[in-house]
Tab-separated table of C-alpha atoms and ligand atoms in Angstrom:
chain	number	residue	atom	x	y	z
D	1	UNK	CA	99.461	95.851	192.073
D	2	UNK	CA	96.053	94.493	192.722
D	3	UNK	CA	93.512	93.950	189.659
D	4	UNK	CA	90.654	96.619	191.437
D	5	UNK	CA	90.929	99.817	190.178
D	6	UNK	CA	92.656	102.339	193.034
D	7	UNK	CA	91.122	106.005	193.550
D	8	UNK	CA	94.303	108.246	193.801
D	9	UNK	CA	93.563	111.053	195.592
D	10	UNK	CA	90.326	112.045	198.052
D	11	UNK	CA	91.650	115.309	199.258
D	12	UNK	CA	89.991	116.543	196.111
D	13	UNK	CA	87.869	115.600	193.325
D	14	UNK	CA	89.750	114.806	190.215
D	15	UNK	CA	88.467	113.536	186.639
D	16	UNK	CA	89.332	112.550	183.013
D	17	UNK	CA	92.952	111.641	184.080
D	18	UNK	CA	95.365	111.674	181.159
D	19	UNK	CA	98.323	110.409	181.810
D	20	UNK	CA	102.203	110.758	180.078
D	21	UNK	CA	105.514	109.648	181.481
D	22	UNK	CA	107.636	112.856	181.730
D	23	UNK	CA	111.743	112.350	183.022
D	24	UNK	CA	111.270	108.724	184.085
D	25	UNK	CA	107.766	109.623	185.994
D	26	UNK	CA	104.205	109.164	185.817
D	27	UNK	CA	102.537	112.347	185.271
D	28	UNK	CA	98.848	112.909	185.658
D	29	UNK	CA	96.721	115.811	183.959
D	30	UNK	CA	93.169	115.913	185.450
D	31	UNK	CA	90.113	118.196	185.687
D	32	UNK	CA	89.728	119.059	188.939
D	33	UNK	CA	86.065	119.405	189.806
D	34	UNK	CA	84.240	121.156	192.304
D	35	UNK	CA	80.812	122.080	193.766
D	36	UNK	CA	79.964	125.510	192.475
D	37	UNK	CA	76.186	125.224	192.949
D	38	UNK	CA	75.425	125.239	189.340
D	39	UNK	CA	72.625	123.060	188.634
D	40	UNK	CA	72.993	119.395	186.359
D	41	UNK	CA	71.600	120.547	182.859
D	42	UNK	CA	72.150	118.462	179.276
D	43	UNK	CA	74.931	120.562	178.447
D	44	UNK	CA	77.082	119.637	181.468
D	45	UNK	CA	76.609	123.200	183.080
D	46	UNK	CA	77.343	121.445	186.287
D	47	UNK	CA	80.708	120.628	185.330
D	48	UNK	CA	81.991	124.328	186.397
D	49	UNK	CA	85.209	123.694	186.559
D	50	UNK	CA	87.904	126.742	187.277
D	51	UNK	CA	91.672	125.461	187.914
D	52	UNK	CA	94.131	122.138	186.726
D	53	UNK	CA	96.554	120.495	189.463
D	54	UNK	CA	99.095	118.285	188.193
D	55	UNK	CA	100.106	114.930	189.944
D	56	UNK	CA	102.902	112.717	189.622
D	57	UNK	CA	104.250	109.421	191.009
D	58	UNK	CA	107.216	107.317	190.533
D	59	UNK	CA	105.463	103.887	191.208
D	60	UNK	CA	101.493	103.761	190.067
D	61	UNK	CA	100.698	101.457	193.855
D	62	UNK	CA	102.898	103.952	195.419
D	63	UNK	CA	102.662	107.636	196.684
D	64	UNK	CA	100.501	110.414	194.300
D	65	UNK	CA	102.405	113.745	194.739
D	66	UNK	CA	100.025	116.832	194.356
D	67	UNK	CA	101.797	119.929	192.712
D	68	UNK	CA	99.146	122.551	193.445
D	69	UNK	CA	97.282	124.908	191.040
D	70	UNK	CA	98.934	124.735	187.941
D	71	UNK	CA	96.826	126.886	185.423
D	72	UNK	CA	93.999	128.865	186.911
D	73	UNK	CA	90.813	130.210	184.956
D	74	UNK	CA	91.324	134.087	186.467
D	75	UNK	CA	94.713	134.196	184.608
D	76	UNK	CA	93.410	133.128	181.234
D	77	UNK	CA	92.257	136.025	179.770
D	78	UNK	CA	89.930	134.635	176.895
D	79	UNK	CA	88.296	131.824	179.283
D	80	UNK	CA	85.277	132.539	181.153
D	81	UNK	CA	83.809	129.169	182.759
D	82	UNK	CA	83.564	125.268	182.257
D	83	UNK	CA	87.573	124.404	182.650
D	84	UNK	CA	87.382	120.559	180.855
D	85	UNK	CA	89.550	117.807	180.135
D	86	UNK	CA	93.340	118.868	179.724
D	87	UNK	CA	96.490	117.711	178.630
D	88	UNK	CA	99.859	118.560	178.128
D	89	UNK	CA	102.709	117.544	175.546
D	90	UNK	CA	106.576	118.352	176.196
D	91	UNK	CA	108.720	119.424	173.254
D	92	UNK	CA	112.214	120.535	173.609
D	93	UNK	CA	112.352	120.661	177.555
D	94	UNK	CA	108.979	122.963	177.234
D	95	UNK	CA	105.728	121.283	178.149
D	96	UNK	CA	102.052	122.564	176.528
D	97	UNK	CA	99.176	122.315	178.468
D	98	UNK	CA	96.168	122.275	176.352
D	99	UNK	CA	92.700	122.849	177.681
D	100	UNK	CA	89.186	123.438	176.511
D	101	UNK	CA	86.833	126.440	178.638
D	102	UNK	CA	83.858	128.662	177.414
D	103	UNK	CA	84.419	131.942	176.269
D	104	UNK	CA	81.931	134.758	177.032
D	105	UNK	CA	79.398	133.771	174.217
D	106	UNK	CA	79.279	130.281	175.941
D	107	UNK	CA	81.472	128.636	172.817
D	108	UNK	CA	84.267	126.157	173.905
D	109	UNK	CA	87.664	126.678	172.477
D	110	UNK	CA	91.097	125.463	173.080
D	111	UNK	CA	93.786	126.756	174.646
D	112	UNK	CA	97.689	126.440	175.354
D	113	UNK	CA	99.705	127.289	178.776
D	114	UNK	CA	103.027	126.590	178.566
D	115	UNK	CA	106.135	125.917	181.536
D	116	UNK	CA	109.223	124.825	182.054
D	117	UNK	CA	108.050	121.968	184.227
D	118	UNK	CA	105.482	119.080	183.703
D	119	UNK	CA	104.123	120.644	186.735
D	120	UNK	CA	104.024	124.149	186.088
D	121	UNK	CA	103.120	126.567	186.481
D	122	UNK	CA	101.673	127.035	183.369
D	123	UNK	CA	101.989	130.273	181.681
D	124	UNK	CA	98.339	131.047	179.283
D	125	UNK	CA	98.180	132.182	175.531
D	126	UNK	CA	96.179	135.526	175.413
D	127	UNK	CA	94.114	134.123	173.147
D	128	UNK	CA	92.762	130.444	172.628
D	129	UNK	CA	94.166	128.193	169.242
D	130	UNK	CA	92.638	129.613	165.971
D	131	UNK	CA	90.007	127.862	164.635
D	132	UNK	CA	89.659	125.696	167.934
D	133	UNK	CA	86.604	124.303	169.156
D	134	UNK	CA	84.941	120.946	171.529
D	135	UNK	CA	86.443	120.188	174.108
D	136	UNK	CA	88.395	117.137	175.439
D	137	UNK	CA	91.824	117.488	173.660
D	138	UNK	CA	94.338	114.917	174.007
D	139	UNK	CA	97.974	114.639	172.494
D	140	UNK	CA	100.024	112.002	171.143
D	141	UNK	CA	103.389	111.908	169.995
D	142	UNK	CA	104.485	109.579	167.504
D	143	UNK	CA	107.779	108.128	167.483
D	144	UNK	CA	109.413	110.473	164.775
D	145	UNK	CA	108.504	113.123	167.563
D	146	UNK	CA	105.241	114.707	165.145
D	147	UNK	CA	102.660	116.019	167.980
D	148	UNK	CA	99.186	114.872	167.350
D	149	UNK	CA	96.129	116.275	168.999
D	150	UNK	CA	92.260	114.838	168.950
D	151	UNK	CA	89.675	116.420	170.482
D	152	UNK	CA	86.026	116.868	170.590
D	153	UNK	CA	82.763	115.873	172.078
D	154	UNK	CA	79.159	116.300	170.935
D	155	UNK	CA	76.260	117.322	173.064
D	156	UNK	CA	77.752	119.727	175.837
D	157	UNK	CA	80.911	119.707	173.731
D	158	UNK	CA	79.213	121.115	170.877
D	159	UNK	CA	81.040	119.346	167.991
D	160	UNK	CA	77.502	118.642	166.666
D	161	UNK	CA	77.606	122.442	165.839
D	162	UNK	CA	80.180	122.615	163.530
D	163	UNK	CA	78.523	121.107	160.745
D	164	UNK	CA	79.923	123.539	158.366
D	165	UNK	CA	83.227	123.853	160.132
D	166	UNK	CA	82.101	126.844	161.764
D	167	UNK	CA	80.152	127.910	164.818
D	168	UNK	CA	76.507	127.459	164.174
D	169	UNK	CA	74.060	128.053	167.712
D	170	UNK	CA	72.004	124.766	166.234
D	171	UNK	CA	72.714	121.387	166.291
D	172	UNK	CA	73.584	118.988	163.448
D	173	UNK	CA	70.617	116.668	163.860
D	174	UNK	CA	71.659	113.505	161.973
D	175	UNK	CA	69.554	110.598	161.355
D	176	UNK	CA	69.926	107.621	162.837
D	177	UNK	CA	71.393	105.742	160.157
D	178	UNK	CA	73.693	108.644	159.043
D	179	UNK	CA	77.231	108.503	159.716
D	180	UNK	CA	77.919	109.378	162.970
D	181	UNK	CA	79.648	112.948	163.977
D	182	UNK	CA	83.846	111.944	164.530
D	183	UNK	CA	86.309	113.385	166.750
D	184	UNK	CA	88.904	115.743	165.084
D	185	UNK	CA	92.769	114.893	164.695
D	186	UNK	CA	95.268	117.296	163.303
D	187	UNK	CA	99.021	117.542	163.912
D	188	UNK	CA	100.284	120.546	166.030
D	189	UNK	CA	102.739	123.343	164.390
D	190	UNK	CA	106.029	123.223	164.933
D	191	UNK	CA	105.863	126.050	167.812
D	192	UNK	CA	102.836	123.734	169.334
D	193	UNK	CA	100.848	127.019	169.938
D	194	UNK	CA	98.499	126.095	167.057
D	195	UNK	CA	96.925	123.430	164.905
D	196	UNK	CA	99.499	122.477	162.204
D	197	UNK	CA	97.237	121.419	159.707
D	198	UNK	CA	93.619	121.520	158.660
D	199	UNK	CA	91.552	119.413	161.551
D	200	UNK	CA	90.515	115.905	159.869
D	201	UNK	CA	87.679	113.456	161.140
D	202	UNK	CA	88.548	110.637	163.172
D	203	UNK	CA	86.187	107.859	161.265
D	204	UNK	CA	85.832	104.936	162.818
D	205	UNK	CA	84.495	101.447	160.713
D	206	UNK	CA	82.486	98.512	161.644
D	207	UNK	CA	83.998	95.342	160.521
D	208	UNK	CA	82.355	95.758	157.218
D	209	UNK	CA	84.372	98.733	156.662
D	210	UNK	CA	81.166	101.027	156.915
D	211	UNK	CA	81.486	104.024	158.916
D	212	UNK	CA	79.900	103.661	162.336
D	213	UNK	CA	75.838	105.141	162.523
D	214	UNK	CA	74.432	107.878	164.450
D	215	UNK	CA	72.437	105.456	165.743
D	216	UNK	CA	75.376	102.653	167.072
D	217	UNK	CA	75.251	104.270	170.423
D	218	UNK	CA	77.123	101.053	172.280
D	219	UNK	CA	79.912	101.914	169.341
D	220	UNK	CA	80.030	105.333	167.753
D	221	UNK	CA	82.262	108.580	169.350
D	222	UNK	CA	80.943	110.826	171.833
D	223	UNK	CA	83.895	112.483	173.979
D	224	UNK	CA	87.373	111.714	175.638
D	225	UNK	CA	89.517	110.711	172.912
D	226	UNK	CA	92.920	109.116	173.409
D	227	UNK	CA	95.316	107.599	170.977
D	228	UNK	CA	98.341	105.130	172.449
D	229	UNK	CA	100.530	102.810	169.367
D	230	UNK	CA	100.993	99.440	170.497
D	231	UNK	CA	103.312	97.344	168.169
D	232	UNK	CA	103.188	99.558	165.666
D	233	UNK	CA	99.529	99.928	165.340
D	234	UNK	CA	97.388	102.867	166.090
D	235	UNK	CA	94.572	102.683	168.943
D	236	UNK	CA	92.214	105.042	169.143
D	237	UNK	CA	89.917	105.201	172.364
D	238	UNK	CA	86.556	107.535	173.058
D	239	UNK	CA	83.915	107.258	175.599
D	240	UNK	CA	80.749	106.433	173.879
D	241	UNK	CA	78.968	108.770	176.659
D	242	UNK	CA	74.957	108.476	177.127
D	243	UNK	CA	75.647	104.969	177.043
D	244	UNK	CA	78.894	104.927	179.750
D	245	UNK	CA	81.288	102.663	177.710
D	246	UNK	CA	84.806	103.213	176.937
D	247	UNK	CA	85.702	101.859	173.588
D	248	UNK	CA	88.676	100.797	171.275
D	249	UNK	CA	89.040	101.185	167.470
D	250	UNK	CA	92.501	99.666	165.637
D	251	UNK	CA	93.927	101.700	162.685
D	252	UNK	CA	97.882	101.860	161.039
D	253	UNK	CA	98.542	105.460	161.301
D	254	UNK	CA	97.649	108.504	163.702
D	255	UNK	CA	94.987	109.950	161.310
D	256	UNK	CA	93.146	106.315	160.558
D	257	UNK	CA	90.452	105.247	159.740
D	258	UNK	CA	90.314	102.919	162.800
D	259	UNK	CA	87.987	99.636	163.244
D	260	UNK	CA	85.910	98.905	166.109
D	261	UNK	CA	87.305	96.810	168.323
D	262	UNK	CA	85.800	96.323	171.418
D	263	UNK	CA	85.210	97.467	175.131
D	264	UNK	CA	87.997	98.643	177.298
D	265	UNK	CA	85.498	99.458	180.233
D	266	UNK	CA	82.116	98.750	181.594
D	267	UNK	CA	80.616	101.265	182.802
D	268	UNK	CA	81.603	103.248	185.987
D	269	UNK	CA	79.167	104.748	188.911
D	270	UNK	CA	78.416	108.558	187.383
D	271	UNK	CA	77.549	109.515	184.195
D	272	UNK	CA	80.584	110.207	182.739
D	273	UNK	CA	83.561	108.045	181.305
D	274	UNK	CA	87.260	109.125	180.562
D	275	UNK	CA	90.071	107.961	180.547
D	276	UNK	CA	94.327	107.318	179.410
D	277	UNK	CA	96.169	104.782	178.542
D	278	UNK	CA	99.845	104.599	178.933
D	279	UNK	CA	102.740	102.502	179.397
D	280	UNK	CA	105.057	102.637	182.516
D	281	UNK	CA	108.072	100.647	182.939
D	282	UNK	CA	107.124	97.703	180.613
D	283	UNK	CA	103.650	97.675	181.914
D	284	UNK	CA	100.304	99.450	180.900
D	285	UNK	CA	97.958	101.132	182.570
D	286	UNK	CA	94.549	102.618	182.503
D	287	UNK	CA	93.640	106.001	184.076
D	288	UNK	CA	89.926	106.493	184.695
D	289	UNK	CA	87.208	108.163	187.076
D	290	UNK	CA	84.377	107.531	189.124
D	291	UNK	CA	82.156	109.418	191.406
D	292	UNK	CA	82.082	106.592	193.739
D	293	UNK	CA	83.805	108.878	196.710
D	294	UNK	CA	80.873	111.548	196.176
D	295	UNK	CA	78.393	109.159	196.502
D	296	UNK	CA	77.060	108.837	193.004
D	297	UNK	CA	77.276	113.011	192.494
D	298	UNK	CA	78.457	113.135	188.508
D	299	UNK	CA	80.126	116.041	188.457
D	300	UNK	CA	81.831	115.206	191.671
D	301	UNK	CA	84.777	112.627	190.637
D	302	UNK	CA	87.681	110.972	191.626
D	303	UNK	CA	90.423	109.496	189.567
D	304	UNK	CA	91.227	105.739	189.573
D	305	UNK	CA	94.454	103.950	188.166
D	306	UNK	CA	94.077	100.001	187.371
D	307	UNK	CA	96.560	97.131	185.210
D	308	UNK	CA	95.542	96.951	182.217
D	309	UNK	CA	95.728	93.798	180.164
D	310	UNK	CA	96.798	94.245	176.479
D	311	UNK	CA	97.701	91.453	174.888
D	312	UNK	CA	100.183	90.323	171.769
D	313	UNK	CA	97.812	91.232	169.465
D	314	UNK	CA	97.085	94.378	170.742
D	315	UNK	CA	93.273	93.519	171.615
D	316	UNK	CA	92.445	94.885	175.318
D	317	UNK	CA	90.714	92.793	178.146
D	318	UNK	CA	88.070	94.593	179.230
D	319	UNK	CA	88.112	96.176	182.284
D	320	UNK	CA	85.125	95.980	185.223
D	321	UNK	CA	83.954	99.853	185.548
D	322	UNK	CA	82.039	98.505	188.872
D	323	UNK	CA	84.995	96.729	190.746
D	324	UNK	CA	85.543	97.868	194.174
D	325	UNK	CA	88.927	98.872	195.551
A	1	FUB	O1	84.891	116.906	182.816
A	1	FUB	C1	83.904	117.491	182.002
A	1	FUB	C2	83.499	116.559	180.926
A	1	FUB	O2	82.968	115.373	181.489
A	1	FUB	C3	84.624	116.076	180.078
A	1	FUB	O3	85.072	117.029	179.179
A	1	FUB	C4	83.991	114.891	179.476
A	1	FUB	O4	84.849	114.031	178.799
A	1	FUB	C5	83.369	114.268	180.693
A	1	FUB	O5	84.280	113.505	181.418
């Protein structure tokens, strides 16, 4: 496979691709976004997403098989608008979708689908996770088979307005030099319907061991979190959003904390950054987005596979957001 990052599909647009290997394949969970009309605000209104397809391919230079809807918004009965970043974990032959959408007061929670089949169709909870909230939730499952999810995503994702661990309808205004807002991680329960476990911060350390700042913008958390182990060691990777990087941070168990490392990806044409990391036959691989096929519309992306270059000691080559195909 060539170095250049590959759009996968231009039927549709697709974005924030996570990526598993279910039964020997690769298995892609994307949004699927749309033009709905709905103007670009600061909250991401314009990402008005209603539905999930699920992709899948055997060879990631080969052929990308589109399964059709696989969860749609009118048969979730708590959801209302703004279908975000997905993703699904498999226990037991059974595979969870989990998904983030606005309920009729405009707050984001979590929900589960589940189906006998990475592709669905996905059957929907009546009612989202308790206690879930933010968006962009990702799973992980460590090698003992324990089922990790982190999520989250401040601004539009409204993690800043959970200050108090509930729902508050203003935001936590930090200073600069505060400790910036973290991502949540908490294992699922054993039924994978719910949280497991009390939702814990994701912290993230400069090399000084000092929490990163508010203010660390090139550095600190924003959305799209996604964990992969690599020789044993944990690696935690975010977008760091208004300022389009996606970013690593090294720690030696699921919950962390985790140290900076570096860049994974410059940024990308569109606002937005998001990605997964996985490992496919021996080799890795990065899953990303664009809206280079839209012609520079944000909310209009496309999903993008590329190598990516991880090496013994786990650090990642960083990947060129701009490359052409
Ligand atoms: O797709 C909607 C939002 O855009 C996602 O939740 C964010 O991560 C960003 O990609």
């Amino acid at each position: 496979m060539s170095k250049k990052p590959r759009h996968l599909i231009k039927s549709i647009y697709t974005a924030d691709p996570r990526a598993h290997v279910y039964e020997g394949k690769l298995y892609i969970f994307p949004s699927h976004d749309i033009e709905s009309g709905v103007p670009q605000d600061d909250l991401g209104s314009h990402f008005d997403m209603k539905d999930y397809h699920v992709y899948s391919m055997e060879d990631p230079d080969g052929q990308v098989v589109d399964h059709g809807v696989a969860l749609d918004i009118k048969n979730v009965p708590w959801a209302v608008k703004q279908m975000w970043s997905n993703d699904v974990a498999c226990k037991d032959g059974k595979y969870y979708m989990y998904f983030p959408a606005k309920d009729e007061k405009g707050i984001f929670h979590i929900g589960v689908a589940v189906a006998d089949k990475a592709e669905g169709p996905y059957k929907p909870m009546p009612e989202p996770m308790k206690g879930s909230f933010s968006i962009d939730i990702s799973t992980f499952q460590e090698d003992d088979g324990t089922h990790y999810a982190y999520w989250g995503g401040i601004w539009g994702g409204q993690l800043q307005r959970y200050k108090t661990g509930k729902y508050e309808d203003n935001d936590d205004m930090r200073k600069p030099e505060e400790p910036a807002i973290c991502a949540k991680v908490a294992k699922l329960s054993d039924d994978m319907l719910e949280f497991g476990e009390e939702p814990r911060d994701v912290v993230i350390l400069d090399a000084y061991g000092e929490p990163l700042k508010t203010e660390d913008e090139n550095r600190r958390f924003f959305e799209a979190p996604w964990m992969h182990k690599f020789n044993g060691k944990y690696y935690f990777s975010y977008s760091t959003g208004n300022t389009h990087l996606l970013c690593y941070a090294e720690g030696d168990n699921p919950y962390g904390p985790f140290t900076y490392k570096g860049v994974i990806m410059t940024p990308v044409v569109g606002w937005t950054t998001h990605h997964s990391i996985v490992e496919y036959k021996g080799k890795w691989y990065l899953f990303h987005h664009d809206s280079k096929v839209s012609g520079g519309k944000t909310w209009l992306r496309s999903m993008k596979v590329i190598d990516l270059n991880i090496r013994e000691d786990g650090t990642i080559e960083t990947v060129d957001g701009n490359a052409d195909e």
